Coordinates of C-alpha atoms in Angstrom, one line a residue:
M612 CA 92.2 -56.7 37.6
A613 CA 90.9 -53.0 38.2
T614 CA 88.5 -52.3 39.8
T615 CA 85.9 -49.3 39.7
Q616 CA 83.7 -47.7 41.9
P617 CA 79.8 -49.0 42.1
Y618 CA 77.4 -47.3 40.3
E619 CA 75.2 -45.2 42.9
R620 CA 71.7 -46.4 42.2
S621 CA 70.0 -43.7 44.6
F622 CA 70.7 -40.3 45.8
D623 CA 69.3 -38.4 48.7
E624 CA 67.6 -35.9 46.8
D625 CA 67.9 -32.9 49.4
V626 CA 71.7 -32.4 48.1
A627 CA 73.0 -31.8 45.0
H628 CA 74.9 -33.5 43.3
T629 CA 77.3 -33.1 40.1
T630 CA 76.6 -35.2 37.1
N631 CA 77.7 -34.8 33.3
T632 CA 78.2 -31.9 31.6
C633 CA 76.0 -29.5 29.2
P634 CA 75.6 -30.6 25.9
E635 CA 75.1 -27.1 25.1
C636 CA 78.4 -25.5 26.5
E637 CA 80.0 -28.7 28.3
G638 CA 79.7 -26.6 31.4
R639 CA 79.0 -28.5 35.1
V640 CA 75.6 -29.7 35.1
T641 CA 73.9 -29.7 38.9
T642 CA 71.1 -31.9 40.0
N643 CA 69.4 -30.6 43.0
T644 CA 65.8 -31.6 44.5
H645 CA 63.6 -30.0 41.2
E646 CA 65.6 -30.2 38.6
T647 CA 69.0 -30.8 36.7
V648 CA 70.5 -27.8 35.4
C649 CA 73.5 -26.7 33.8
D650 CA 75.4 -24.0 36.5
D651 CA 77.6 -22.3 32.8
C652 CA 74.4 -21.5 30.8
G653 CA 71.4 -22.6 32.7
L654 CA 70.0 -24.7 30.4
V655 CA 67.5 -26.9 32.2
L656 CA 68.3 -30.8 31.2
T657 CA 65.5 -31.7 33.5
D658 CA 62.3 -30.8 35.8
E659 CA 60.9 -33.5 37.7
K660 CA 60.9 -33.8 41.3
F661 CA 60.4 -37.3 42.6
D662 CA 58.6 -38.2 46.1
R663 CA 60.3 -41.5 47.2
G664 CA 58.4 -41.0 50.7
P665 CA 54.6 -41.9 52.3
E666 CA 51.6 -39.7 51.6
R667 CA 51.6 -39.3 55.7
T668 CA 54.0 -38.8 58.3
Q669 CA 54.3 -41.3 61.2
F670 CA 54.5 -39.2 64.4
E671 CA 56.1 -40.3 67.6
E672 CA 52.5 -40.4 69.7
D673 CA 51.0 -42.1 66.9
E674 CA 50.5 -45.9 67.2
G675 CA 50.5 -48.9 64.8
P676 CA 52.8 -49.0 62.0
D677 CA 53.9 -46.4 60.0
P678 CA 51.3 -46.5 56.6
S679 CA 53.2 -46.0 53.1
R680 CA 50.0 -45.7 51.6
T681 CA 46.5 -43.8 52.0
G682 CA 43.7 -43.8 50.8
A683 CA 41.6 -41.3 49.7
P684 CA 40.6 -38.5 52.1
L685 CA 37.1 -38.6 54.4
T686 CA 34.0 -36.5 53.2
P687 CA 31.1 -35.3 54.3
T688 CA 28.9 -36.0 51.2
R689 CA 29.0 -39.5 52.1
H690 CA 27.1 -41.2 55.1
D691 CA 30.3 -43.5 55.7
G692 CA 32.7 -40.6 54.5
G693 CA 33.4 -42.2 51.5
L694 CA 35.4 -45.2 52.3
S695 CA 32.8 -47.6 50.8
T696 CA 33.7 -50.2 48.2
E697 CA 31.3 -51.4 45.6
I698 CA 31.7 -55.0 43.6
G699 CA 31.7 -53.8 40.1
W700 CA 29.8 -55.5 37.4
R701 CA 32.7 -55.5 35.0
Q702 CA 33.9 -59.0 33.7
N703 CA 37.7 -58.8 33.2
G704 CA 38.8 -62.0 32.8
P705 CA 38.9 -64.2 30.0
G706 CA 35.2 -66.1 29.2
Q707 CA 31.8 -65.5 30.2
P708 CA 31.1 -66.4 34.2
S709 CA 28.7 -69.9 34.3
G710 CA 25.4 -69.3 35.9
A711 CA 26.4 -70.6 39.4
Q712 CA 29.0 -68.3 39.5
R713 CA 26.6 -65.0 38.5
R714 CA 24.3 -66.1 40.8
Q715 CA 27.1 -66.0 43.6
L716 CA 28.3 -63.1 42.4
A717 CA 24.9 -61.2 42.5
R718 CA 25.0 -62.6 46.3
L719 CA 27.6 -61.1 47.1
R720 CA 27.0 -57.7 45.5
H721 CA 23.6 -58.0 47.8
L722 CA 25.5 -58.9 51.0
H723 CA 28.2 -56.0 50.2
R724 CA 25.2 -53.3 49.6
R725 CA 23.9 -54.6 52.8
S726 CA 27.0 -54.3 55.0
Q727 CA 27.3 -50.5 54.2
F728 CA 24.5 -49.8 56.5
E729 CA 25.0 -50.2 60.0
S730 CA 21.3 -49.3 60.8
K731 CA 18.2 -47.8 59.2
Q732 CA 19.7 -44.5 60.8
D733 CA 22.5 -44.9 58.2
W734 CA 19.9 -45.5 55.2
Y735 CA 18.4 -42.1 56.2
R736 CA 21.4 -40.5 56.0
M737 CA 22.3 -41.6 53.0
E738 CA 19.2 -40.7 51.4
G739 CA 19.4 -37.4 52.9
L740 CA 22.9 -36.7 51.9
Y741 CA 21.8 -37.6 48.1
E742 CA 19.0 -34.8 47.8
V743 CA 21.4 -32.4 49.1
R744 CA 23.8 -33.1 46.6
R745 CA 21.0 -33.1 44.2
L746 CA 19.7 -29.2 45.5
T747 CA 23.5 -28.0 45.7
S748 CA 23.9 -29.4 41.7
A749 CA 20.9 -28.0 40.5
L750 CA 22.3 -24.5 42.4
E751 CA 25.6 -25.0 41.0
L752 CA 26.8 -24.5 44.0
G753 CA 30.9 -25.1 45.0
R754 CA 32.0 -28.1 46.6
G755 CA 32.8 -26.0 49.8
L756 CA 29.4 -25.2 50.1
R757 CA 28.2 -28.6 49.4
N758 CA 30.5 -30.3 51.8
Q759 CA 29.0 -27.2 54.4
A760 CA 25.1 -28.0 53.5
C761 CA 26.2 -32.3 54.1
S762 CA 27.7 -31.5 57.6
L763 CA 24.6 -29.4 58.5
F764 CA 22.3 -32.1 57.5
S765 CA 24.3 -34.9 59.3
S766 CA 24.3 -32.3 62.3
L767 CA 20.6 -32.2 62.1
H768 CA 20.1 -35.8 61.2
E769 CA 22.2 -36.9 64.8
A770 CA 20.3 -34.1 66.7
G771 CA 17.2 -36.5 66.0
L772 CA 15.6 -33.7 63.6
A773 CA 14.6 -36.5 61.2
Q774 CA 12.2 -38.5 63.4
G775 CA 8.5 -37.8 62.0
R776 CA 9.9 -35.4 59.4
S777 CA 10.6 -35.4 55.6
L778 CA 14.5 -35.8 54.7
P779 CA 14.1 -33.7 51.4
A780 CA 12.3 -30.8 53.9
I781 CA 16.1 -31.3 56.1
A782 CA 18.2 -31.4 52.7
A783 CA 15.9 -28.0 51.5
V784 CA 17.1 -26.5 54.7
A785 CA 20.3 -27.4 54.8
V786 CA 20.9 -26.2 51.8
Y787 CA 19.0 -22.8 52.5
V788 CA 20.9 -22.4 55.8
A789 CA 24.6 -22.8 54.3
C790 CA 23.5 -19.9 51.4
R791 CA 22.5 -17.9 53.8
V792 CA 25.4 -18.5 56.2
N793 CA 27.6 -17.5 53.3
G794 CA 25.9 -14.7 51.4
L795 CA 24.8 -16.0 48.7
P796 CA 21.1 -14.7 47.5
W797 CA 19.3 -17.6 47.2
T798 CA 15.8 -17.5 48.7
Q799 CA 14.0 -19.9 49.8
T800 CA 12.2 -19.8 47.0
D801 CA 14.6 -20.4 44.6
V802 CA 15.5 -23.6 46.8
L803 CA 11.7 -24.9 46.6
E804 CA 11.1 -24.7 43.3
I805 CA 13.5 -27.7 42.7
A806 CA 12.9 -29.2 46.6
D807 CA 10.4 -32.1 47.0
C808 CA 8.6 -30.0 49.7
D809 CA 5.8 -27.2 49.6
R810 CA 6.7 -23.7 52.1
S811 CA 4.5 -24.7 54.8
L812 CA 6.8 -27.8 55.4
F813 CA 10.1 -26.1 54.8
R814 CA 9.5 -23.2 57.2
T815 CA 8.2 -26.0 60.0
T816 CA 11.5 -27.8 59.3
L817 CA 13.6 -24.6 59.8
Q818 CA 12.2 -23.7 62.7
A819 CA 12.6 -27.1 64.6
A820 CA 15.8 -26.6 63.5
R821 CA 16.8 -23.7 64.9
Q822 CA 15.1 -24.9 68.1
K823 CA 16.9 -28.1 68.0
V824 CA 20.6 -27.6 67.5
G825 CA 20.2 -23.6 68.3
L826 CA 20.5 -21.8 64.5
E827 CA 21.5 -18.4 64.1
L828 CA 20.9 -17.1 61.2
P829 CA 22.1 -13.5 59.8
P830 CA 20.4 -11.0 58.7
R831 CA 20.6 -10.7 54.6
P832 CA 22.3 -7.5 53.1
P833 CA 20.0 -5.8 50.2
A834 CA 23.4 -4.9 48.6
S835 CA 23.9 -8.8 47.7
F836 CA 21.0 -9.4 45.9
I837 CA 21.6 -6.0 43.8
P838 CA 24.0 -8.5 41.1
R839 CA 21.9 -11.2 40.4
L840 CA 18.9 -8.4 40.2
V841 CA 21.0 -6.5 37.3
S842 CA 21.8 -9.0 35.4
A843 CA 18.3 -10.8 35.3
V844 CA 17.3 -7.7 33.7
D845 CA 19.9 -7.1 31.7
A846 CA 20.9 -3.8 32.9
P847 CA 24.5 -2.4 32.5
D848 CA 27.5 -2.4 35.0
E849 CA 27.1 1.5 36.0
V850 CA 23.2 0.9 37.4
R851 CA 24.4 -2.3 39.6
T852 CA 27.4 0.6 41.1
R853 CA 24.7 3.1 41.4
A854 CA 22.2 0.9 42.6
T855 CA 25.1 0.1 45.6
E856 CA 25.9 3.3 46.5
I857 CA 22.1 3.9 47.2
V858 CA 21.8 0.8 49.2
Q859 CA 25.1 1.9 51.2
S860 CA 24.0 5.4 51.9
L861 CA 20.7 4.5 53.4
P862 CA 20.5 4.2 56.9
V863 CA 19.5 0.8 58.6
D864 CA 16.0 1.6 59.9
A865 CA 14.8 2.8 56.3
Y866 CA 15.0 -1.2 55.6
T867 CA 14.7 -2.9 58.7
G868 CA 11.6 -5.5 59.1
A869 CA 12.0 -5.0 55.2
K870 CA 12.0 -7.7 52.8
P871 CA 15.7 -7.5 51.2
T872 CA 15.0 -8.5 47.8
G873 CA 12.4 -5.8 47.9
V874 CA 15.1 -3.1 48.9
A875 CA 17.5 -4.2 46.3
A876 CA 14.8 -4.3 43.3
A877 CA 13.5 -0.6 44.6
C878 CA 17.7 0.7 44.4
V879 CA 18.0 -0.7 41.1
Y880 CA 14.7 0.8 39.7
V881 CA 15.7 4.1 41.1
A882 CA 19.3 3.5 39.8
A883 CA 17.9 2.8 36.1
Q884 CA 15.5 6.0 36.4
E885 CA 18.5 8.0 36.8
R886 CA 20.3 6.3 34.0
S887 CA 17.1 6.3 32.0
M888 CA 16.9 2.5 31.4
S889 CA 13.6 1.0 30.3
I890 CA 12.9 -0.9 33.2
T891 CA 9.6 -1.7 34.4
Q892 CA 8.7 -2.3 37.8
A893 CA 6.5 -5.8 37.1
Q894 CA 10.0 -6.8 35.5
L895 CA 12.0 -6.3 38.8
A896 CA 9.4 -7.3 41.5
E897 CA 8.8 -10.6 39.7
E898 CA 12.8 -11.4 39.8
A899 CA 12.8 -10.3 43.6
D900 CA 9.8 -12.4 44.1
V901 CA 8.0 -9.1 45.6
T902 CA 4.6 -7.3 44.6
T903 CA 4.6 -4.2 42.7
V904 CA 3.0 -2.4 46.1
T905 CA 5.8 -3.7 48.1
L906 CA 8.2 -2.4 45.3
R907 CA 6.7 1.1 45.3
S908 CA 6.3 1.7 49.1
R909 CA 10.2 1.0 49.2
M910 CA 11.1 3.6 46.4
S911 CA 9.5 6.6 48.0
V912 CA 11.3 5.4 51.7
I913 CA 14.7 5.4 49.4
E914 CA 13.6 9.0 47.0
G915 CA 12.6 10.4 50.6
V916 CA 16.3 9.4 52.1
L917 CA 17.9 10.9 48.8
E918 CA 16.2 13.9 48.6
E919 CA 16.9 14.6 52.0
R920 CA 20.8 14.1 51.7

């Protein structure tokens, strides 16, 4: 009886293999690591790529068995890194559990929730990270900045700043510092509008955070507030371009010690007046969170610099 070669049930994806012929031109078909394609006409038959290995590589210096599967990545937005599990309420099996089984499951859920916190500090940290996630969601911030704010809150919590202080105030400070470091045009007023603390408590907590962990906040350039102010008053792009040119032409001593939002509002107003735009000083002052007196004083300085040049 004639014998045949056994069928190859697997193959090395790093080496090209020749299989059947092309259904269009009867040419040679080659399978490589990415796709199965005809060498003559270029017809792609399949383009699926298989990954038969684990999610991580075992190195020589690592100890223990080689894990074939890994879980979700760690996240700084959770007090436990996002590794804890939860006993759900959905009934998957047939029928309904008895009363004793329901009481047992309720007790297991209660004990399981308690086991996620090693101490009272972990509970406070969980509450604070929840507040940080709420603030970043209300401000429509990205995932990267949310993770940065949560990491900063964890650092402040581990440094002992939470002892005797309000967790919402620390969360607001973490979000404000993350926005300021990344150059976003969110002010203290914007954060306090959605935070569960007042301005005096916020400033006291910010000062304590500076002394506790040595926070160094960079000065905010007035140019970062111009796009937001232009969008708030519905001004065209030419006003934004001209206002940016004005603020970049100012010397540093022209706005040293001044509120950056007031300088930006004055630049926008001067640019709008050059373009004959009907924008009032009160409207810009309200959007910039300054008074009209501050706006006019900044305008006089800017107009003096422009006349000299």
